PDB file of C-alpha atoms in Angstrom:
ATOM      1  CA  GLY A 206      -0.041  -0.033  -0.062  1.00 50.00           C
ATOM      2  CA  GLU A 207       0.584   3.638   0.090  1.00 53.00           C
ATOM      3  CA  PRO A 208       2.641   3.976   3.523  1.00 56.00           C
ATOM      4  CA  GLU A 209       4.681   1.070   2.959  1.00 63.00           C
ATOM      5  CA  LEU A 210       5.732   2.335  -0.328  1.00 57.00           C
ATOM      6  CA  ALA A 211       6.399   5.602   1.454  1.00 55.00           C
ATOM      7  CA  LEU A 212       8.275   3.886   4.236  1.00 62.00           C
ATOM      8  CA  ARG A 213      10.243   2.065   1.702  1.00 61.00           C
ATOM      9  CA  ALA A 214      11.208   4.937  -0.332  1.00 56.00           C
ATOM     10  CA  LEU A 215      12.546   6.780   2.921  1.00 54.00           C
ATOM     11  CA  LEU A 216      14.269   3.644   4.649  1.00 60.00           C
ATOM     12  CA  SER A 217      15.959   2.810   1.001  1.00 60.00           C
ATOM     13  CA  GLY A 218      16.780   6.969   0.032  1.00 63.00           C
ATOM     14  CA  GLU A 219      15.905   5.542  -3.432  1.00 69.00           C
ATOM     15  CA  LEU A 220      12.531   5.909  -5.597  1.00 67.00           C
ATOM     16  CA  ALA A 221      10.068   3.163  -4.859  1.00 69.00           C
ATOM     17  CA  CYS A 222       7.223   2.873  -7.884  1.00 69.00           C
ATOM     18  CA  CYS A 223       3.818   0.906  -7.855  1.00 69.00           C
ATOM     19  CA  ARG A 224       1.019   0.575 -10.566  1.00 69.00           C
ATOM     20  CA  THR A 225      -2.355   2.647 -10.282  1.00 68.00           C
ATOM     21  CA  ARG A 226      -5.891   1.282 -10.216  1.00 71.00           C
ATOM     22  CA  ASP A 227      -6.128   3.012 -13.530  1.00 70.00           C
ATOM     23  CA  GLY A 228      -3.367   1.127 -14.949  1.00 69.00           C
ATOM     24  CA  GLY A 229      -0.774   4.458 -14.453  1.00 77.00           C
ATOM     25  CA  GLN A 230       2.429   4.444 -11.913  1.00 75.00           C
ATOM     26  CA  ALA A 231       2.896   6.361  -8.863  1.00 76.00           C
ATOM     27  CA  VAL A 232       6.472   7.044  -8.089  1.00 76.00           C
ATOM     28  CA  TYR A 233       7.608   7.709  -4.608  1.00 77.00           C
ATOM     29  CA  ALA A 234      10.302   9.747  -4.271  1.00 79.00           C
ATOM     30  CA  PRO A 235      12.191  10.210  -0.799  1.00 77.00           C
ATOM     31  CA  LEU A 236      12.781  13.617   0.182  1.00 79.00           C
ATOM     32  CA  PHE A 237      16.016  14.417   2.510  1.00 77.00           C
ATOM     33  CA  ALA A 238      17.446  17.694   4.099  1.00 75.00           C
ATOM     34  CA  GLY A 239      20.811  17.618   5.165  1.00 69.00           C
ATOM     35  CA  GLY A 240      20.463  13.786   5.432  1.00 71.00           C
ATOM     36  CA  VAL A 241      17.084  14.175   7.210  1.00 71.00           C
ATOM     37  CA  PRO A 242      14.117  12.656   6.177  1.00 72.00           C
ATOM     38  CA  VAL A 243      11.568  15.470   5.500  1.00 74.00           C
ATOM     39  CA  GLY A 244       8.889  13.754   4.025  1.00 76.00           C
ATOM     40  CA  VAL A 245       7.980  11.940   0.594  1.00 77.00           C
ATOM     41  CA  LEU A 246       6.743  13.312  -3.243  1.00 77.00           C
ATOM     42  CA  VAL A 247       4.623  11.436  -4.793  1.00 77.00           C
ATOM     43  CA  VAL A 248       4.570  11.297  -8.542  1.00 76.00           C
ATOM     44  CA  GLU A 249       2.128   9.848 -10.687  1.00 75.00           C
ATOM     45  CA  ARG A 250       1.992   9.532 -14.577  1.00 74.00           C
ATOM     46  CA  ASP A 251      -0.288   7.711 -16.786  1.00 76.00           C
ATOM     47  CA  ALA A 252       2.289   4.792 -18.092  1.00 71.00           C
ATOM     48  CA  ASP A 253       3.569   1.853 -16.643  1.00 70.00           C
ATOM     49  CA  GLU A 254       7.124   1.646 -18.003  1.00 75.00           C
ATOM     50  CA  PRO A 255      10.372   2.036 -16.331  1.00 74.00           C
ATOM     51  CA  LEU A 256      11.471   5.800 -15.808  1.00 70.00           C
ATOM     52  CA  SER A 257      13.906   7.004 -18.492  1.00 77.00           C
ATOM     53  CA  PRO A 258      17.502   8.615 -16.609  1.00 78.00           C
ATOM     54  CA  ASN A 259      15.918  12.123 -17.951  1.00 79.00           C
ATOM     55  CA  GLN A 260      12.832  11.658 -15.847  1.00 76.00           C
ATOM     56  CA  HIS A 261      14.888  10.126 -13.057  1.00 70.00           C
ATOM     57  CA  ARG A 262      16.936  12.827 -12.627  1.00 77.00           C
ATOM     58  CA  THR A 263      14.174  15.429 -12.846  1.00 80.00           C
ATOM     59  CA  ILE A 264      11.943  13.330 -10.265  1.00 76.00           C
ATOM     60  CA  SER A 265      15.126  13.606  -8.198  1.00 75.00           C
ATOM     61  CA  THR A 266      15.932  17.521  -8.556  1.00 79.00           C
ATOM     62  CA  VAL A 267      12.237  18.488  -7.665  1.00 80.00           C
ATOM     63  CA  GLY A 268      12.101  16.567  -4.800  1.00 76.00           C
ATOM     64  CA  THR A 269      15.678  17.826  -3.744  1.00 76.00           C
ATOM     65  CA  GLN A 270      14.194  21.305  -4.303  1.00 78.00           C
ATOM     66  CA  ILE A 271      11.136  20.602  -1.984  1.00 78.00           C
ATOM     67  CA  ALA A 272      13.414  19.088   0.720  1.00 77.00           C
ATOM     68  CA  LEU A 273      15.245  21.891   0.964  1.00 75.00           C
ATOM     69  CA  SER A 274      12.076  24.575   0.972  1.00 76.00           C
ATOM     70  CA  ALA A 275      10.515  22.628   3.864  1.00 73.00           C
ATOM     71  CA  GLU A 276      13.526  22.520   5.566  1.00 70.00           C
ATOM     72  CA  ASN A 277      13.711  26.351   5.069  1.00 71.00           C
ATOM     73  CA  LEU A 278      10.239  26.736   6.346  1.00 70.00           C
ATOM     74  CA  ARG A 279      11.052  24.996   9.264  1.00 70.00           C
ATOM     75  CA  LEU A 280      14.135  26.930  10.229  1.00 67.00           C
ATOM     76  CA  LEU A 281      12.655  29.952   9.740  1.00 65.00           C
ATOM     77  CA  ASP A 282       9.644  28.654  11.979  1.00 68.00           C
ATOM     78  CA  GLY A 283      12.190  27.738  14.841  1.00 66.00           C
ATOM     79  CA  LEU A 284      13.627  31.252  14.429  1.00 63.00           C
ATOM     80  CA  ARG A 285      10.239  33.509  14.827  1.00 68.00           C
ATOM     81  CA  ALA A 286       9.613  30.446  18.212  1.00 70.00           C
ATOM     82  CA  THR A 287      12.915  31.768  19.004  1.00 64.00           C
ATOM     83  CA  PHE A 288      12.244  35.478  18.651  1.00 68.00           C
ATOM     84  CA  ASP A 289       9.164  35.394  20.394  1.00 73.00           C
ATOM     85  CA  SER A 290      10.279  34.052  22.739  1.00 69.00           C
ATOM     86  CA  ALA A 291      13.012  36.411  23.297  1.00 70.00           C
ATOM     87  CA  VAL A 292       9.965  38.977  23.042  1.00 74.00           C
ATOM     88  CA  GLU A 293       8.136  37.862  25.342  1.00 73.00           C
ATOM     89  CA  ALA A 294      11.476  37.530  27.947  1.00 69.00           C
ATOM     90  CA  ILE A 295      11.554  41.191  27.555  1.00 74.00           C
ATOM     91  CA  ALA A 296       8.659  41.926  28.193  1.00 73.00           C
ATOM     92  CA  SER A 297       8.794  39.640  31.547  1.00 69.00           C
ATOM     93  CA  ALA A 298      12.337  41.995  32.385  1.00 69.00           C
ATOM     94  CA  VAL A 299       9.569  45.156  32.118  1.00 71.00           C
ATOM     95  CA  GLU A 300       7.400  43.912  34.317  1.00 68.00           C
ATOM     96  CA  ALA A 301       9.831  42.780  36.543  1.00 66.00           C
ATOM     97  CA  ARG A 302      11.321  46.098  37.434  1.00 67.00           C
ATOM     98  CA  ASP A 303       7.922  47.613  37.874  1.00 66.00           C
ATOM     99  CA  GLY A 304       6.100  45.025  40.007  1.00 58.00           C
ATOM    100  CA  TYR A 305       3.292  47.247  39.980  1.00 56.00           C
ATOM    101  CA  THR A 306       2.224  46.242  36.398  1.00 56.00           C
ATOM    102  CA  GLU A 307       2.698  42.447  36.284  1.00 55.00           C
ATOM    103  CA  SER A 308       1.283  40.714  33.087  1.00 77.00           C
ATOM    104  CA  HIS A 309       0.235  44.573  32.328  1.00 83.00           C
ATOM    105  CA  CYS A 310       2.054  44.028  29.069  1.00 85.00           C
ATOM    106  CA  ARG A 311       0.285  40.344  28.221  1.00 85.00           C
ATOM    107  CA  ARG A 312      -3.273  41.478  28.738  1.00 88.00           C
ATOM    108  CA  LEU A 313      -2.248  44.916  26.286  1.00 91.00           C
ATOM    109  CA  ALA A 314      -0.956  42.501  23.995  1.00 91.00           C
ATOM    110  CA  ILE A 315      -4.132  40.190  23.888  1.00 91.00           C
ATOM    111  CA  PHE A 316      -6.811  43.154  23.904  1.00 92.00           C
ATOM    112  CA  SER A 317      -4.430  45.511  21.445  1.00 95.00           C
ATOM    113  CA  VAL A 318      -5.001  41.929  18.816  1.00 95.00           C
ATOM    114  CA  LEU A 319      -8.569  42.131  19.523  1.00 94.00           C
ATOM    115  CA  MET A 320      -8.864  45.554  18.433  1.00 96.00           C
ATOM    116  CA  ALA A 321      -6.724  44.876  15.475  1.00 97.00           C
ATOM    117  CA  GLU A 322      -8.615  41.771  14.534  1.00 96.00           C
ATOM    118  CA  ARG A 323     -11.885  44.160  14.612  1.00 96.00           C
ATOM    119  CA  LEU A 324     -10.555  46.436  12.560  1.00 97.00           C
ATOM    120  CA  GLY A 325      -9.720  43.841  10.038  1.00 96.00           C
ATOM    121  CA  LEU A 326      -6.330  44.273   9.810  1.00 97.00           C
ATOM    122  CA  PRO A 327      -4.136  41.431   7.906  1.00 95.00           C
ATOM    123  CA  ASP A 328      -2.405  38.518  10.041  1.00 94.00           C
ATOM    124  CA  GLU A 329       0.847  40.435   9.709  1.00 93.00           C
ATOM    125  CA  GLN A 330      -0.390  43.710  10.895  1.00 96.00           C
ATOM    126  CA  VAL A 331      -2.096  41.812  13.797  1.00 95.00           C
ATOM    127  CA  GLU A 332       1.399  40.301  15.144  1.00 92.00           C
ATOM    128  CA  ALA A 333       3.045  43.449  14.824  1.00 94.00           C
ATOM    129  CA  ILE A 334       0.741  45.088  17.092  1.00 96.00           C
ATOM    130  CA  ARG A 335       1.171  42.293  19.442  1.00 93.00           C
ATOM    131  CA  LEU A 336       4.778  42.473  19.646  1.00 92.00           C
ATOM    132  CA  GLY A 337       4.432  46.584  20.115  1.00 94.00           C
ATOM    133  CA  ALA A 338       1.601  45.802  22.945  1.00 93.00           C
ATOM    134  CA  LEU A 339       4.648  43.490  24.810  1.00 90.00           C
ATOM    135  CA  LEU A 340       7.407  45.895  23.904  1.00 91.00           C
ATOM    136  CA  HIS A 341       5.647  49.013  24.567  1.00 93.00           C
ATOM    137  CA  ASP A 342       7.398  49.999  27.816  1.00 90.00           C
ATOM    138  CA  VAL A 343      10.515  48.405  27.321  1.00 89.00           C
ATOM    139  CA  GLY A 344      12.459  52.024  27.497  1.00 90.00           C
ATOM    140  CA  LYS A 345      11.201  51.683  31.432  1.00 89.00           C
ATOM    141  CA  ILE A 346      14.125  49.669  31.740  1.00 86.00           C
ATOM    142  CA  GLY A 347      16.528  52.660  31.363  1.00 87.00           C
ATOM    143  CA  ILE A 348      14.964  54.862  34.202  1.00 89.00           C
ATOM    144  CA  ARG A 349      15.911  54.873  37.649  1.00 88.00           C
ATOM    145  CA  ASP A 350      13.799  53.235  40.676  1.00 86.00           C
ATOM    146  CA  GLU A 351      13.395  56.655  42.683  1.00 88.00           C
ATOM    147  CA  VAL A 352      11.123  57.589  39.798  1.00 88.00           C
ATOM    148  CA  LEU A 353       9.571  54.253  38.060  1.00 85.00           C
ATOM    149  CA  LEU A 354       8.439  52.644  41.606  1.00 80.00           C
ATOM    150  CA  LYS A 355       7.689  56.178  43.088  1.00 83.00           C
ATOM    151  CA  PRO A 356       4.050  55.545  45.027  1.00 78.00           C
ATOM    152  CA  GLY A 357       2.875  59.117  44.865  1.00 79.00           C
ATOM    153  CA  ARG A 358       2.647  62.000  42.059  1.00 83.00           C
ATOM    154  CA  PHE A 359       5.868  62.861  40.068  1.00 89.00           C
ATOM    155  CA  ASP A 360       7.132  66.712  40.892  1.00 91.00           C
ATOM    156  CA  ALA A 361       8.068  68.533  37.140  1.00 94.00           C
ATOM    157  CA  GLN A 362      11.602  66.750  36.534  1.00 95.00           C
ATOM    158  CA  GLU A 363      10.592  63.447  37.481  1.00 94.00           C
ATOM    159  CA  ARG A 364       7.837  63.492  34.963  1.00 93.00           C
ATOM    160  CA  ALA A 365      10.275  64.513  32.714  1.00 95.00           C
ATOM    161  CA  GLU A 366      12.171  61.681  33.568  1.00 94.00           C
ATOM    162  CA  MET A 367       9.298  59.255  33.415  1.00 93.00           C
ATOM    163  CA  GLU A 368       7.955  60.406  29.652  1.00 95.00           C
ATOM    164  CA  ARG A 369      11.863  59.929  28.110  1.00 95.00           C
ATOM    165  CA  HIS A 370      10.777  56.065  28.251  1.00 94.00           C
ATOM    166  CA  ALA A 371       9.271  56.070  25.041  1.00 96.00           C
ATOM    167  CA  GLU A 372      12.395  57.371  23.188  1.00 96.00           C
ATOM    168  CA  LEU A 373      14.552  55.239  25.318  1.00 92.00           C
ATOM    169  CA  GLY A 374      12.281  52.046  24.263  1.00 92.00           C
ATOM    170  CA  HIS A 375      12.715  53.172  20.838  1.00 95.00           C
ATOM    171  CA  ARG A 376      16.063  53.699  20.796  1.00 92.00           C
ATOM    172  CA  ILE A 377      16.327  50.023  22.422  1.00 89.00           C
ATOM    173  CA  VAL A 378      13.703  48.105  19.805  1.00 89.00           C
ATOM    174  CA  ALA A 379      14.681  50.103  16.431  1.00 90.00           C
ATOM    175  CA  PRO A 380      18.015  48.310  16.072  1.00 86.00           C
ATOM    176  CA  ILE A 381      16.633  44.848  16.404  1.00 83.00           C
ATOM    177  CA  HIS A 382      16.586  43.304  13.083  1.00 80.00           C
ATOM    178  CA  GLY A 383      12.979  41.426  12.488  1.00 80.00           C
ATOM    179  CA  LEU A 384      10.589  44.058  14.283  1.00 87.00           C
ATOM    180  CA  THR A 385       8.558  46.018  11.754  1.00 92.00           C
ATOM    181  CA  GLU A 386       7.691  49.397  11.557  1.00 96.00           C
ATOM    182  CA  THR A 387       4.268  49.040  12.940  1.00 96.00           C
ATOM    183  CA  THR A 388       5.661  47.561  15.989  1.00 95.00           C
ATOM    184  CA  ILE A 389       8.495  50.138  16.777  1.00 95.00           C
ATOM    185  CA  ALA A 390       5.916  52.774  16.501  1.00 97.00           C
ATOM    186  CA  CYS A 391       4.246  51.389  19.272  1.00 96.00           C
ATOM    187  CA  VAL A 392       6.907  51.547  21.538  1.00 95.00           C
ATOM    188  CA  ARG A 393       7.667  55.112  20.651  1.00 97.00           C
ATOM    189  CA  TYR A 394       4.283  56.889  19.917  1.00 98.00           C
ATOM    190  CA  HIS A 395       1.869  55.158  22.371  1.00 97.00           C
ATOM    191  CA  HIS A 396       2.287  58.617  24.612  1.00 97.00           C
ATOM    192  CA  GLU A 397       0.867  60.624  21.506  1.00 98.00           C
ATOM    193  CA  ARG A 398      -2.315  61.997  22.070  1.00 98.00           C
ATOM    194  CA  TRP A 399      -5.056  62.819  19.333  1.00 98.00           C
ATOM    195  CA  ASP A 400      -5.035  66.487  20.260  1.00 98.00           C
ATOM    196  CA  GLY A 401      -1.402  66.878  19.524  1.00 97.00           C
ATOM    197  CA  ARG A 402      -0.734  67.405  23.192  1.00 97.00           C
ATOM    198  CA  GLY A 403       1.391  64.197  23.811  1.00 97.00           C
ATOM    199  CA  TYR A 404       4.476  62.854  23.750  1.00 96.00           C
ATOM    200  CA  PRO A 405       7.973  62.365  22.819  1.00 97.00           C
ATOM    201  CA  ASP A 406       6.570  64.321  19.388  1.00 97.00           C
ATOM    202  CA  GLY A 407       3.437  65.824  19.663  1.00 97.00           C
ATOM    203  CA  LEU A 408       1.827  64.013  16.690  1.00 98.00           C
ATOM    204  CA  ALA A 409      -1.819  64.674  16.248  1.00 98.00           C
ATOM    205  CA  GLY A 410      -4.653  63.020  14.474  1.00 97.00           C
ATOM    206  CA  ASP A 411      -4.045  60.484  11.776  1.00 97.00           C
ATOM    207  CA  GLU A 412       0.404  61.646  11.935  1.00 98.00           C
ATOM    208  CA  ILE A 413      -0.113  59.083  15.153  1.00 98.00           C
ATOM    209  CA  PRO A 414       0.421  55.103  13.349  1.00 98.00           C
ATOM    210  CA  LEU A 415      -2.600  53.585  13.814  1.00 98.00           C
ATOM    211  CA  ALA A 416      -0.841  50.781  15.713  1.00 98.00           C
ATOM    212  CA  ALA A 417       0.278  53.077  18.370  1.00 98.00           C
ATOM    213  CA  ARG A 418      -3.279  54.973  18.749  1.00 98.00           C
ATOM    214  CA  ILE A 419      -4.558  50.976  19.623  1.00 98.00           C
ATOM    215  CA  VAL A 420      -2.006  50.618  22.099  1.00 97.00           C
ATOM    216  CA  ALA A 421      -2.385  53.766  23.683  1.00 97.00           C
ATOM    217  CA  LEU A 422      -6.489  53.416  24.531  1.00 97.00           C
ATOM    218  CA  VAL A 423      -5.884  49.962  25.824  1.00 95.00           C
ATOM    219  CA  ASP A 424      -3.008  50.893  27.933  1.00 94.00           C
ATOM    220  CA  VAL A 425      -4.958  53.546  29.391  1.00 95.00           C
ATOM    221  CA  TRP A 426      -7.770  51.443  29.966  1.00 93.00           C
ATOM    222  CA  ASP A 427      -5.617  48.616  31.627  1.00 90.00           C
ATOM    223  CA  ALA A 428      -4.139  51.489  33.818  1.00 88.00           C
ATOM    224  CA  LEU A 429      -7.350  52.366  34.664  1.00 91.00           C
ATOM    225  CA  SER A 430      -9.232  49.381  35.413  1.00 87.00           C
ATOM    226  CA  THR A 431      -6.065  47.588  37.813  1.00 82.00           C
ATOM    227  CA  ALA A 432      -5.554  48.499  41.392  1.00 74.00           C
ATOM    228  CA  ARG A 433      -2.369  50.608  41.872  1.00 69.00           C
ATOM    229  CA  PRO A 434      -0.067  51.491  45.221  1.00 62.00           C
ATOM    230  CA  TYR A 435      -1.726  54.958  44.758  1.00 62.00           C
ATOM    231  CA  LYS A 436      -5.347  54.296  43.635  1.00 69.00           C
ATOM    232  CA  ARG A 437      -7.715  51.400  43.808  1.00 80.00           C
ATOM    233  CA  ALA A 438      -9.274  50.239  40.717  1.00 80.00           C
ATOM    234  CA  TYR A 439     -11.836  51.811  38.698  1.00 89.00           C
ATOM    235  CA  SER A 440     -15.264  51.004  38.388  1.00 89.00           C
ATOM    236  CA  GLN A 441     -16.202  50.028  34.702  1.00 88.00           C
ATOM    237  CA  GLU A 442     -18.890  52.601  34.499  1.00 91.00           C
ATOM    238  CA  ARG A 443     -15.685  55.300  35.990  1.00 93.00           C
ATOM    239  CA  VAL A 444     -13.298  53.763  33.316  1.00 92.00           C
ATOM    240  CA  MET A 445     -16.089  54.420  30.422  1.00 93.00           C
ATOM    241  CA  ALA A 446     -16.657  57.681  31.509  1.00 95.00           C
ATOM    242  CA  LEU A 447     -13.172  58.667  31.120  1.00 96.00           C
ATOM    243  CA  LEU A 448     -12.556  56.878  27.918  1.00 96.00           C
ATOM    244  CA  ARG A 449     -15.486  58.631  26.522  1.00 96.00           C
ATOM    245  CA  LYS A 450     -14.409  62.185  28.017  1.00 96.00           C
ATOM    246  CA  GLY A 451     -10.955  61.585  25.901  1.00 97.00           C
ATOM    247  CA  ARG A 452     -12.893  60.802  22.876  1.00 97.00           C
ATOM    248  CA  GLY A 453     -10.926  63.322  20.412  1.00 96.00           C
ATOM    249  CA  ALA A 454      -8.721  64.918  22.725  1.00 97.00           C
ATOM    250  CA  ALA A 455      -6.333  61.771  24.239  1.00 97.00           C
ATOM    251  CA  PHE A 456      -7.671  59.374  21.718  1.00 98.00           C
ATOM    252  CA  ASP A 457      -9.013  58.606  18.679  1.00 98.00           C
ATOM    253  CA  PRO A 458     -12.864  59.017  18.433  1.00 97.00           C
ATOM    254  CA  ALA A 459     -13.505  56.070  16.291  1.00 97.00           C
ATOM    255  CA  LEU A 460     -10.979  53.620  18.208  1.00 98.00           C
ATOM    256  CA  VAL A 461     -12.862  54.596  21.960  1.00 97.00           C
ATOM    257  CA  ASP A 462     -16.569  54.052  20.038  1.00 96.00           C
ATOM    258  CA  LEU A 463     -15.214  50.448  19.163  1.00 96.00           C
ATOM    259  CA  PHE A 464     -13.312  49.868  21.927  1.00 95.00           C
ATOM    260  CA  LEU A 465     -16.637  50.881  24.002  1.00 94.00           C
ATOM    261  CA  GLN A 466     -18.292  48.302  21.770  1.00 93.00           C
ATOM    262  CA  ILE A 467     -16.093  45.907  22.706  1.00 92.00           C
ATOM    263  CA  LEU A 468     -16.154  46.257  26.056  1.00 88.00           C
ATOM    264  CA  GLU A 469     -20.293  45.941  26.326  1.00 87.00           C
ATOM    265  CA  GLU A 470     -19.355  42.547  24.740  1.00 86.00           C
ATOM    266  CA  GLU A 471     -16.371  40.841  26.042  1.00 81.00           C
ATOM    267  CA  GLY A 472     -15.855  43.208  28.916  1.00 73.00           C
ATOM    268  CA  GLU A 473     -16.556  40.915  32.076  1.00 78.00           C
ATOM    269  CA  ASP A 474     -13.477  38.128  30.427  1.00 78.00           C
ATOM    270  CA  MET A 475     -11.428  41.234  29.633  1.00 78.00           C
ATOM    271  CA  LEU A 476     -11.963  41.852  33.780  1.00 76.00           C
ATOM    272  CA  ARG A 477     -11.292  38.376  34.570  1.00 77.00           C
ATOM    273  CA  LEU A 478      -7.807  38.683  33.112  1.00 73.00           C
ATOM    274  CA  THR A 479      -6.843  41.989  34.860  1.00 71.00           C
ATOM    275  CA  SER A 480      -7.748  40.369  37.992  1.00 65.00           C
ATOM    276  CA  ALA A 481      -6.059  37.154  37.617  1.00 58.00           C
ATOM    277  CA  GLY A 482      -3.037  39.284  36.836  1.00 49.00           C
ATOM    278  CA  GLU A 483      -3.201  40.915  40.083  1.00 50.00           C
ATOM    279  CA  ASP A 484      -4.006  37.753  41.948  1.00 47.00           C
ATOM    280  CA  ALA A 485      -0.579  36.366  40.544  1.00 43.00           C
TER     281      ALA A 485
END
């Protein structure tokens, strides 16, 4: 049967042939990459005569190319997994420095992806936004503990230092090969405001990349919805009222409307995730 012929081809490293029900021939060519079996190429032909040397070479050449392509895809998958693990590790390092926001980056990634998917963005954009949400606060690694961990309000000098984290984060992630402009924009621009009064560049409206507008909105919702040493978690009624107040000022109005709709539909599940983060 077919499984036996495929196995025979792999074990022998040579072509295996059998007749098909319609009188033709099925040729099983083993696929190897770096001496490691990666699959079997099955070629069906109408004739039942032996393969000519030219046909044999053609099948072997095609099989080699397919095997190399399969191996390259496997290596790319491995690199992507390693890359994603590295991003997760960076996010963990940020959260470890600021214990008050444990799991904040991961929640932000989940909720930002939800927004991006609702907007119908392509998969590669959604993934780039997920990475941007995970990395958005990476610049806080460069902020002094006295400022980063201060439980009360900042004075003017401390606020200026804290606001440096967006630019610091941009300097950290910009050289990383594999990060897209979308991801990098989330890191630099997630504190820009719709009315142009944000930082670090004072962008306004559509000048702010869409990905950063998404992360900025979800970032504020998560901060307001979770407890910090200097405040309790706000009720969702108050949080939604503050988001509405920021509509057209701090936030993209269309994104506020969409996010409030998502909260109406999935807010309870989202709040359970925030509570789980606090209890961890």
